[in-house]
XYZ file of C-alpha atoms in Angstrom:
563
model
C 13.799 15.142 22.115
C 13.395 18.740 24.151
C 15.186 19.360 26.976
C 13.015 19.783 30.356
C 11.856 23.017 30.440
C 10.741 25.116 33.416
C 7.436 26.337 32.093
C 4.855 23.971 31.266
C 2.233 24.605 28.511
C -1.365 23.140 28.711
C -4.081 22.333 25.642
C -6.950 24.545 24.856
C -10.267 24.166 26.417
C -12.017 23.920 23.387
C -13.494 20.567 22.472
C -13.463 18.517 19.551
C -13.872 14.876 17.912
C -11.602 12.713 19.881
C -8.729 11.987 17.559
C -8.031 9.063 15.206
C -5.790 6.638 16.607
C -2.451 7.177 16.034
C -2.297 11.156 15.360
C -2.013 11.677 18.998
C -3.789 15.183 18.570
C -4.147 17.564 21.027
C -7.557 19.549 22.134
C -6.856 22.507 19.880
C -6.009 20.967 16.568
C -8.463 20.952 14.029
C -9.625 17.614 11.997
C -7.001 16.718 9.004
C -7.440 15.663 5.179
C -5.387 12.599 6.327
C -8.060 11.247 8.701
C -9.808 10.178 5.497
C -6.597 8.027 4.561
C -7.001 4.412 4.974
C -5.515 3.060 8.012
C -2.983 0.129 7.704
C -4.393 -2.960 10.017
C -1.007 -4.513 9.416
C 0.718 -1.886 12.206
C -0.079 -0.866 15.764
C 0.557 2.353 17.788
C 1.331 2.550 21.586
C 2.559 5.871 22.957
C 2.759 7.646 26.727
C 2.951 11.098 27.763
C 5.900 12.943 29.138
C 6.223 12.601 32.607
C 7.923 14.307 35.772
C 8.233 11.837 39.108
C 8.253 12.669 42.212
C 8.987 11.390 45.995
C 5.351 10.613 46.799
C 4.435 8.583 43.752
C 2.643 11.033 42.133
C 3.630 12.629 38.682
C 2.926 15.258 35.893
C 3.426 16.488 32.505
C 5.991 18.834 31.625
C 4.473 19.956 28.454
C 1.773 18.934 25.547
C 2.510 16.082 23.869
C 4.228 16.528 21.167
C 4.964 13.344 19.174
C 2.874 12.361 15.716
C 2.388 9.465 13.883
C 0.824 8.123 10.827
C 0.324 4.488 9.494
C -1.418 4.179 6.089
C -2.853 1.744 3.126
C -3.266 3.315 0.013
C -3.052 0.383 -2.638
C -1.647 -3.109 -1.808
C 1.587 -2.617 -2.686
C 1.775 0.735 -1.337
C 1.893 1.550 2.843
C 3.164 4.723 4.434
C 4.631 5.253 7.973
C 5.731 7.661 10.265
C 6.776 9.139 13.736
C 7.667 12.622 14.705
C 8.771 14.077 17.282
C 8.408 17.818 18.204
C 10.200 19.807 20.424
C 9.558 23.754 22.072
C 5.612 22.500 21.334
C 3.621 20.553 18.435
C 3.606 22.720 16.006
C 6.287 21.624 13.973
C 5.484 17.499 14.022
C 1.734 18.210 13.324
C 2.857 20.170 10.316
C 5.143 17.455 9.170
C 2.501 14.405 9.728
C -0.169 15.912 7.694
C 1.932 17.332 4.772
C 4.267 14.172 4.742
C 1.481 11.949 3.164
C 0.497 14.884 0.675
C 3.781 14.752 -0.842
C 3.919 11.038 -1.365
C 0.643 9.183 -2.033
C -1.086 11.860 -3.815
C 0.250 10.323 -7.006
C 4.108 10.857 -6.630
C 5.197 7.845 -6.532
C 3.388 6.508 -10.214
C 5.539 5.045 -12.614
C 8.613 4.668 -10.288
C 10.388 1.959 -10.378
C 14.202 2.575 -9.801
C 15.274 2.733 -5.828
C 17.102 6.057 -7.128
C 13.555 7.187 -8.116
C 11.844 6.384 -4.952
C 14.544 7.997 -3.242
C 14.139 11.210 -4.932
C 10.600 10.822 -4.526
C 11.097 10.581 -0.500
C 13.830 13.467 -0.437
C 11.705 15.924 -2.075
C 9.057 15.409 0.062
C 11.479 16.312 3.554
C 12.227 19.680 0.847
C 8.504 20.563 0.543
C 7.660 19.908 4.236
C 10.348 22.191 4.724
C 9.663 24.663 2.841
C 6.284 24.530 3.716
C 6.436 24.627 7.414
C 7.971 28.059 6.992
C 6.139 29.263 4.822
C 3.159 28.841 7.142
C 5.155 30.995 9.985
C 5.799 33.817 7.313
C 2.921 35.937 8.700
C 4.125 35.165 12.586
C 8.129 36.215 11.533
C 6.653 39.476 10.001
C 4.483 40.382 12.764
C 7.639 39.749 15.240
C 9.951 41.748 13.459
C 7.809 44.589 13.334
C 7.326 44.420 17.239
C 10.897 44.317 17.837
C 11.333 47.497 15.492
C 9.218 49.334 17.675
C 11.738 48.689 21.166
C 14.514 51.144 21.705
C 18.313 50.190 20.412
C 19.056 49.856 23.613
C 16.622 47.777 25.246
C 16.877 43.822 25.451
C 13.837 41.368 26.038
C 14.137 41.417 29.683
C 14.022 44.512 30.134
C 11.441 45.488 27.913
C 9.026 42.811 30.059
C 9.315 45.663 32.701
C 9.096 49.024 30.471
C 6.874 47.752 27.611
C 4.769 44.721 29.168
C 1.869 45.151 26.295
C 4.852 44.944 23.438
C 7.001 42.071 24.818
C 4.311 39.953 25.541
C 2.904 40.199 21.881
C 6.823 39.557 20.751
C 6.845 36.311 22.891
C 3.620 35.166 21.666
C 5.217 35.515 17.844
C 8.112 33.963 19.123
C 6.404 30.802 20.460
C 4.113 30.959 16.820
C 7.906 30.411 15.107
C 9.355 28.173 17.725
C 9.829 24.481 17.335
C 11.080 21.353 15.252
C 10.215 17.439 14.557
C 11.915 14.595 13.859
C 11.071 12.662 11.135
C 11.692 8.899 10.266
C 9.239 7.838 7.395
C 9.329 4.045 6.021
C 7.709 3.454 2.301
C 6.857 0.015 1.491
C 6.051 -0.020 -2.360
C 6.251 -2.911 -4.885
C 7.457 -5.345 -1.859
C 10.426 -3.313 -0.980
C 10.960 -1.360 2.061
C 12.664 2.513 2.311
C 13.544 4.461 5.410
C 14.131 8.297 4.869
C 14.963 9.511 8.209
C 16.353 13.039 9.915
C 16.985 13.245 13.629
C 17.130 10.670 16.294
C 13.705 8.589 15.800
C 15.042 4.633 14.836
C 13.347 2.787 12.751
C 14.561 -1.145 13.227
C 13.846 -3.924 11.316
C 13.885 -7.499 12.881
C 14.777 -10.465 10.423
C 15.874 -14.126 11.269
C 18.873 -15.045 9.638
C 19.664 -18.361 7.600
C 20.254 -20.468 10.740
C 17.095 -18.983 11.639
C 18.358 -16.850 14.602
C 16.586 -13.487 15.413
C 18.329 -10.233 14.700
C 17.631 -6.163 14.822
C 19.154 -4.015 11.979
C 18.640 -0.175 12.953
C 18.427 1.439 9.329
C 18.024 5.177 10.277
C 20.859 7.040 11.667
C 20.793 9.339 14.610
C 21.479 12.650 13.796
C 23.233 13.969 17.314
C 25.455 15.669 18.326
C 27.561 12.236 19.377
C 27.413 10.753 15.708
C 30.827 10.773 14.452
C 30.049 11.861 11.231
C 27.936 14.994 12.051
C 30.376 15.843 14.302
C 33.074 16.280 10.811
C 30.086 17.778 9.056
C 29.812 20.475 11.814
C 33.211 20.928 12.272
C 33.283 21.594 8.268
C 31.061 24.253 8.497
C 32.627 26.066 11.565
C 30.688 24.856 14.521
C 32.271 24.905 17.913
C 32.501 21.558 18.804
C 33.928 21.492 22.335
C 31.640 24.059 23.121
C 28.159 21.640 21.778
C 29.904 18.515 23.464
C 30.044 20.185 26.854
C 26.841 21.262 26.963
C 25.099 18.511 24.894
C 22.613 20.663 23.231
C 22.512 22.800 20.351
C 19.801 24.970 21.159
C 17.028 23.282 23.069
C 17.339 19.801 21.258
C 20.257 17.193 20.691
C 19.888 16.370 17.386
C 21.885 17.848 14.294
C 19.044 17.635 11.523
C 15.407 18.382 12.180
C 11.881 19.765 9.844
C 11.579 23.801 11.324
C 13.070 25.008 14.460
C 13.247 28.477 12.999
C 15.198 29.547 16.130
C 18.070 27.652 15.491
C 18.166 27.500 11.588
C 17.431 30.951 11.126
C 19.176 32.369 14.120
C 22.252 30.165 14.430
C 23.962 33.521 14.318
C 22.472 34.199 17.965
C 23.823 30.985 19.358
C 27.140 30.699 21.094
C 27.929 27.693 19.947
C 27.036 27.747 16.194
C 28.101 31.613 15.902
C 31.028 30.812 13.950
C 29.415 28.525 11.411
C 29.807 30.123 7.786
C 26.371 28.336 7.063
C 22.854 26.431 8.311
C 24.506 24.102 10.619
C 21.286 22.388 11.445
C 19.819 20.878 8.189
C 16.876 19.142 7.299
C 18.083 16.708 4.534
C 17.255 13.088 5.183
C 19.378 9.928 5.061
C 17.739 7.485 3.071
C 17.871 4.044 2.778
C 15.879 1.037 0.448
C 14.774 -0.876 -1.033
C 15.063 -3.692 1.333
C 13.665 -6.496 -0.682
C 10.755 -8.152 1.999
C 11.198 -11.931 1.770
C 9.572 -14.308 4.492
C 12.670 -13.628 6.468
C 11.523 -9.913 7.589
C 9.071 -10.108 10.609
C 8.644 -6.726 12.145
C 9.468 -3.461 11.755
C 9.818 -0.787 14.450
C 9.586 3.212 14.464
C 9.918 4.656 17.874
C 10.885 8.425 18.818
C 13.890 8.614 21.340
C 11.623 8.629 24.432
C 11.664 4.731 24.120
C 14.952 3.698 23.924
C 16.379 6.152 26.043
C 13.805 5.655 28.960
C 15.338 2.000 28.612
C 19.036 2.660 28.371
C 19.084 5.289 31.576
C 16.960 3.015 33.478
C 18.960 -0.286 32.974
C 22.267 1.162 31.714
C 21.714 -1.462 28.350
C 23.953 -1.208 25.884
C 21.942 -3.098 23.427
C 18.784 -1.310 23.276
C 18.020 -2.546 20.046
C 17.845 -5.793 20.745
C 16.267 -5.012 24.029
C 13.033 -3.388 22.474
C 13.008 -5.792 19.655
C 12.911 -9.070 22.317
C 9.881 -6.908 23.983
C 7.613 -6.926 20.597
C 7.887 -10.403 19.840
C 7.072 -11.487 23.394
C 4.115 -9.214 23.686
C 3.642 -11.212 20.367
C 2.728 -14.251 21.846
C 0.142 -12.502 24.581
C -1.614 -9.640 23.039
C -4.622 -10.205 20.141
C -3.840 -6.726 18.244
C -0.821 -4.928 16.796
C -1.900 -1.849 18.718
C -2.355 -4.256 21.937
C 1.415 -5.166 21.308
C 3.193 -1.532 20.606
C 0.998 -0.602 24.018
C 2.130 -3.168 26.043
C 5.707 -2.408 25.518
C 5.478 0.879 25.686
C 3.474 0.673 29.211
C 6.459 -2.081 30.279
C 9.284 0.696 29.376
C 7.435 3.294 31.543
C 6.752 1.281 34.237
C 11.023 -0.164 34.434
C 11.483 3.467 34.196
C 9.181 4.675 37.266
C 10.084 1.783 39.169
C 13.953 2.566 38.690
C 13.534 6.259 40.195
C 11.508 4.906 42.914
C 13.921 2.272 43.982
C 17.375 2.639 41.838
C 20.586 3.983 43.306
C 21.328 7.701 43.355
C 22.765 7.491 40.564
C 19.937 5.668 38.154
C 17.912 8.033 40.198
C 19.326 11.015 38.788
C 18.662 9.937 35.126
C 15.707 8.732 35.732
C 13.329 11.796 36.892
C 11.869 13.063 34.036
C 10.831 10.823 30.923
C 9.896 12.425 27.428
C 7.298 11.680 25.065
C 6.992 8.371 23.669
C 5.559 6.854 20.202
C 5.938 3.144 19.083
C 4.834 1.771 15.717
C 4.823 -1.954 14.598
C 4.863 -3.041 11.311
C 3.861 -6.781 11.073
C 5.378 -8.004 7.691
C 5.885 -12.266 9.081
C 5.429 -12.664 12.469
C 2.388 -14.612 13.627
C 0.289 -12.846 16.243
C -1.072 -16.358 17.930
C -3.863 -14.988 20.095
C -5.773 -12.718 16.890
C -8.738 -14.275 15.568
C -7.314 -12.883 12.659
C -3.488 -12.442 12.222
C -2.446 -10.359 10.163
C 0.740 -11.518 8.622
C 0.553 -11.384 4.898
C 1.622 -7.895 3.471
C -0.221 -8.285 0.076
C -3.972 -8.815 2.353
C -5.493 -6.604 4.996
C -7.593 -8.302 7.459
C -9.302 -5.565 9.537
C -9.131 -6.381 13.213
C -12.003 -5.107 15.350
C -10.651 -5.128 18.974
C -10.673 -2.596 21.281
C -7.774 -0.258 21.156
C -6.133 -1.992 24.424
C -6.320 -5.463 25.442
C -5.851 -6.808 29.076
C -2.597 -9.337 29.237
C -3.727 -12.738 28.919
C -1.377 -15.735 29.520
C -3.043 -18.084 27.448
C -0.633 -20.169 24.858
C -0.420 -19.904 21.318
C -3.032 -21.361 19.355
C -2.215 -24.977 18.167
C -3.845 -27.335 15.898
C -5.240 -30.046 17.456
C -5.365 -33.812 14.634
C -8.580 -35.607 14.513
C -8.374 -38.492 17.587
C -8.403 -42.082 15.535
C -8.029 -45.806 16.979
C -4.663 -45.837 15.777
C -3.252 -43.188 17.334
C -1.136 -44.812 20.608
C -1.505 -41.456 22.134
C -4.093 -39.938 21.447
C -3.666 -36.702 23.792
C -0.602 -35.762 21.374
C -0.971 -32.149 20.659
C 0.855 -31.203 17.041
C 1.850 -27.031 16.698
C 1.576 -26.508 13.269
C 3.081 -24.159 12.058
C 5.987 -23.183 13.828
C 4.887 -20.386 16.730
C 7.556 -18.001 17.041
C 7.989 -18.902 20.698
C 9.007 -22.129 19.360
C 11.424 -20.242 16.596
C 12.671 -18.208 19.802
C 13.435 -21.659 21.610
C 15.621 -22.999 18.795
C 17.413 -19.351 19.025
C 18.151 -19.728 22.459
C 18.864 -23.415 21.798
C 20.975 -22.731 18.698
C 24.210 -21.644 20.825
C 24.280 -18.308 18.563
C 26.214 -15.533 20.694
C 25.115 -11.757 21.231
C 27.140 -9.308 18.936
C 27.410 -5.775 20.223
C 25.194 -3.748 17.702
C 27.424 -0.583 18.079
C 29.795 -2.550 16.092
C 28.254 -4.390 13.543
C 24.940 -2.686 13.386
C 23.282 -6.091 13.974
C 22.893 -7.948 16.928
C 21.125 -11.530 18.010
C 18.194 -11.055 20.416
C 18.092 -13.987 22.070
C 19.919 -13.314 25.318
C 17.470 -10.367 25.720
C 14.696 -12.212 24.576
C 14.893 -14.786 27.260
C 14.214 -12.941 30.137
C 11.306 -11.771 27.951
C 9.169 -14.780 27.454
C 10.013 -16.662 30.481
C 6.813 -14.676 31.743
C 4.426 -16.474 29.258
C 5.587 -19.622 28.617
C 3.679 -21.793 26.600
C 2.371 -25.035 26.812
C 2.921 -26.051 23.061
C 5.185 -29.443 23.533
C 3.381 -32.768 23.306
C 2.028 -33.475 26.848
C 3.918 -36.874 26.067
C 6.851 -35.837 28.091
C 5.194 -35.110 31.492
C 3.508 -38.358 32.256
C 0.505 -37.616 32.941
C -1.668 -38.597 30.638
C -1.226 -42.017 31.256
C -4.137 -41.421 33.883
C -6.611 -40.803 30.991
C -6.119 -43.067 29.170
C -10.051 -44.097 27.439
C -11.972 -45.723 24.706
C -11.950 -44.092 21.664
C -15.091 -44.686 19.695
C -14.583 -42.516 16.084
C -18.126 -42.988 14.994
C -21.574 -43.599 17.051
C -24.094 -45.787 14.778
C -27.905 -44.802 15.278
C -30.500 -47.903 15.279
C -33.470 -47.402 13.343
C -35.324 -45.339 15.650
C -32.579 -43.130 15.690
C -30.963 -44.064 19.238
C -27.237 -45.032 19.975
C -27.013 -48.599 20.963
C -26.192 -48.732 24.702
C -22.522 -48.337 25.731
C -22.628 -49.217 29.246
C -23.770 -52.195 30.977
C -26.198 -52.050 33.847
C -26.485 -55.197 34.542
C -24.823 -56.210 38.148
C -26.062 -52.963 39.060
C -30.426 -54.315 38.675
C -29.127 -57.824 40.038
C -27.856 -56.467 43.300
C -31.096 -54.341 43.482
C -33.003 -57.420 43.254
C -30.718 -59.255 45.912
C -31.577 -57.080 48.451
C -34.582 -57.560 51.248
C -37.170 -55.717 51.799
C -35.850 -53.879 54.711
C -32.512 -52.903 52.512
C -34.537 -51.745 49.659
C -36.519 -48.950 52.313
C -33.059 -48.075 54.043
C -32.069 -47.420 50.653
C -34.825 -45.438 49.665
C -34.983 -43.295 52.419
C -31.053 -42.445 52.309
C -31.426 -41.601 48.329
C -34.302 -38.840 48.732
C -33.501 -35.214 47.977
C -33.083 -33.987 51.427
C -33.446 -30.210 52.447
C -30.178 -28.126 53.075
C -31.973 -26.491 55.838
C -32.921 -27.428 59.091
C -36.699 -27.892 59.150
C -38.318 -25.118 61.686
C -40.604 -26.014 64.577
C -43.334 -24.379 65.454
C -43.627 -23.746 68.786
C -47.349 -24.550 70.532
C -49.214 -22.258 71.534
C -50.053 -21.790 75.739
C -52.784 -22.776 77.282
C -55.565 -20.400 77.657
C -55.728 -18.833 80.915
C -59.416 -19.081 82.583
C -60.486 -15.398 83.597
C -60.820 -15.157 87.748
C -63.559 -13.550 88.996
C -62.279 -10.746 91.400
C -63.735 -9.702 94.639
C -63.665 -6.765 95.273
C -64.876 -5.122 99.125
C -68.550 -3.234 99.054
């Protein structure tokens, strides 16, 4: 995540093909040997700019946006996802989204078979996106060193924007061509298992249901900031200042300890107050990685979201189970949206909304945290969770069943779909609805029902959703219980004829009797039978119009008239 910055930098005017879902590209960038990838119909993207509020309701953006994402089939047993998010511009997370894939399904990844492998596999791909970002700012560091050799000794950066205008600005624009990092939090699945290679703050959570089938959020990646413990002792190893990063919460212009580029900080650490005493790199860009996570029917979703999310969410509610929060959000869009990219959308536009509405109308205090919101990217991965409301639902990983929806679905509160048994005689209710299978609204019910208490996720690294998850889906409840228990069908109670037999001209022998009805027509007198006929024809709905007579013609006078 950046830091709000005072300048704000706009796209190109230059127009292109709008991009592919999920790249998030802006007007300048160029089309990518990824678009030709196979997109994964098992995961959804929903994402929302940066924003700045203000009094009057109105908004704008701070800077481009600068969060990527990819989500990609290659073979059935192989899928490829990931989020980035850039800071000091885009340059840096576009790099990483389109080399990423290059270094992993071109190939790499035949023949392996050991986790060990796969994790080599995934850490030498961070190395060669690495490498290669900075490579592809060689020219840009070359041409900015020469411009600085050209300034006097004794003249700084500032100043020289007064004496040499033409020079410095040709220095900055170098210095914005270096500038910049990404996140990264990639998740493999291959061969059924499931790896997370992560560096940064991006999560990636997976949601599971335990054996008593409760619902609970594992966060696999670690954040790399500046408050996790053990980056703090890796810091502190290499010389870093500690106090001096913990009072001002950044180191640079970002918050995280390990990052792809940022040239500024890895390459001039020297220059920085608070990492000038380091005796090496403080700011890596070595992943943690984690896997394979065997996926059994017990794994149902899995989330990748940059910080933007869960941190719009925590300083607009002050939760302090985010987690479990975000996860409760995706399975009750679940039950309303008809496509994966319907459900990351919704929750993303719920999180910005809570987060508006909170500077609008919070205390001073929320107020405060609340005025400026960063970019934000959410990916769902469906591995077992029924999507209710899809034609087709996507739920097995081994099968791709391409789902063509628009990109953004209006909520509908319509219930789950149910299967309805074939009505028979012998049925003594035959309005009896049967769910089959098990919706997971019904799976959240038992949850809530199952007495299963909340477990603070800073301290296990778990936690139960279901006192989050409640407030969740009390907006769409469902009407999947037997309408048994309300009474009321009682008042429709009817005949229930299974089969109509045809005669041999092919009619349905009569099945109501008209018989009183002819015998009291027949009982009545002549006079009743032309009251009745006159009261049963159509009538008009309008008045009828009159026409009014004509007046009498006048007979001409004859006029005298004085000779």
């Amino acid at each position: 995540m950046s830091a709000p910055r005072k300048t704000s930098s706009g796209s190109g005017g230059t127009t292109s093909p709008p991009p592919r879902l999920g790249s998030q590209k802006s007007s300048q960038s160029t089309l990518s040997w990824t678009d030709d990838l196979p997109v994964c119909h098992l995961s959804g993207v929903g994402f929302s700019t940066n924003q700045v509020y203000r009094e009057d309701g109105f908004r704008r953006e701070m800077h481009e946006f600068e969060d990527r994402s990819f989500h990609f089939r290659v073979e059935d047993n192989c899928f490829l996802y990931g989020v980035f998010d850039g800071h000091d511009g885009s340059k840096a997370s576009n790099f990483a989204a389109q080399r990423m894939p290059a270094e992993l399904l071109l190939g790499q990844l035949a023949g392996r078979e050991t986790d060990d492998e796969i994790h080599e596999n995934l850490r030498q791909a961070f190395i060669a996106v690495e490498k290669g970002f900075f490579d592809s700012i060689d020219d840009a560091l070359a041409e900015r060193a020469n411009l600085q050799l050209q300034l006097p000794d004794d003249v700084t950066l500032t100043e020289a924007a007064f004496k040499f205008p033409d020079l410095a600005a040709q220095i900055q624009k170098c210095e914005a061509d270096t500038a910049g990092g990404s996140t990264a939090t990639v998740a493999l699945v291959y061969a059924n298992k499931l790896y997370i290679a992560n560096a940064g703050n991006s999560r990636a959570l997976l949601c599971k249901t335990d054996n008593e089938g409760a619902m609970r959020v594992v966060q696999i990646s670690a954040d790399h900031t500046i408050s996790n413990e053990e980056e703090q002792l890796r810091l502190n190893q290499v010389g870093v200042d500690l106090n001096e990063v913990l009072k001002t919460g950044l180191i640079g212009n970002a918050v995280y300890t390990r990052c792809i580029g940022d040239y500024k900080v890895k390459g001039g650490y020297k220059e920085i107050k608070c990492l000038s005493q380091a005796t090496t790199e403080p700011i890596i860009f070595e992943p943690e990685i984690h896997g394979g996570i065997p996926l059994d029917d017990s794994c149902r979703f899995l989330v990748l979201t940059t910080d933007g999310l869960y941190r719009s969410l925590e300083d607009s509610t002050g939760t302090n189970h985010v987690n479990a929060d975000i996860v409760s959000m995706v399975a009750a869009e679940f039950q309303v949206q008809s496509t994966l990219n319907g459900v990351a959308q919704a929750v993303v536009d719920r999180v910005v909304r809570i987060h508006h509405d909170t500077y609008m109308t919070g205390s001073e205090h929320r107020k405060s945290l609340c005025h400026y919101r960063d970019d934000i990217t959410l990916l769902v991965r469906n591995f077992n969770y029924q999507l209710p409301n899809s034609i087709q639902s996507p739920t097995n990983i081994n099968k791709v069943n391409p789902v063509s929806v628009p990109f953004y679905q209006p909520r509908k509160q319509s219930a789950p779909t149910v299967l309805i048994p074939e009505v028979n005689a012998s049925l003594t209710n035959p309005l009896h609805v049967e769910v089959k299978p098990e919706s997971p609204q019904q799976s959240v019910t038992r949850l809530l029902l199952s007495g299963v208490h909340h477990t603070n996720f800073q301290q296990t690294g778990t936690s139960t959703i279901a006192s989050s998850i409640t407030s969740n889906i009390s907006n769409y409840t469902s009407t999947n219980e037997s309408t048994e228990d309300s009474g009321e069908q009682q008042r429709f109670k009817a005949k229930v004829n299974n089969k109509l037999e045809l005669d041999k001209d092919g009619k349905i022998a009569p099945y109501v009797d008209f018989s009183d009805f002819y015998q009291a027509i027949a009982e009545l007198s002549e006079a009743q039978r032309e009251s009745l006929d006159a009261k049963t024809q159509p009538q008009s709905s309008y008045d009828p119009i009159e026409e009014e007579a004509e007046p009498p013609a006048v007979e001409p006078q004859a006029v005298a008239s004085d000779v």
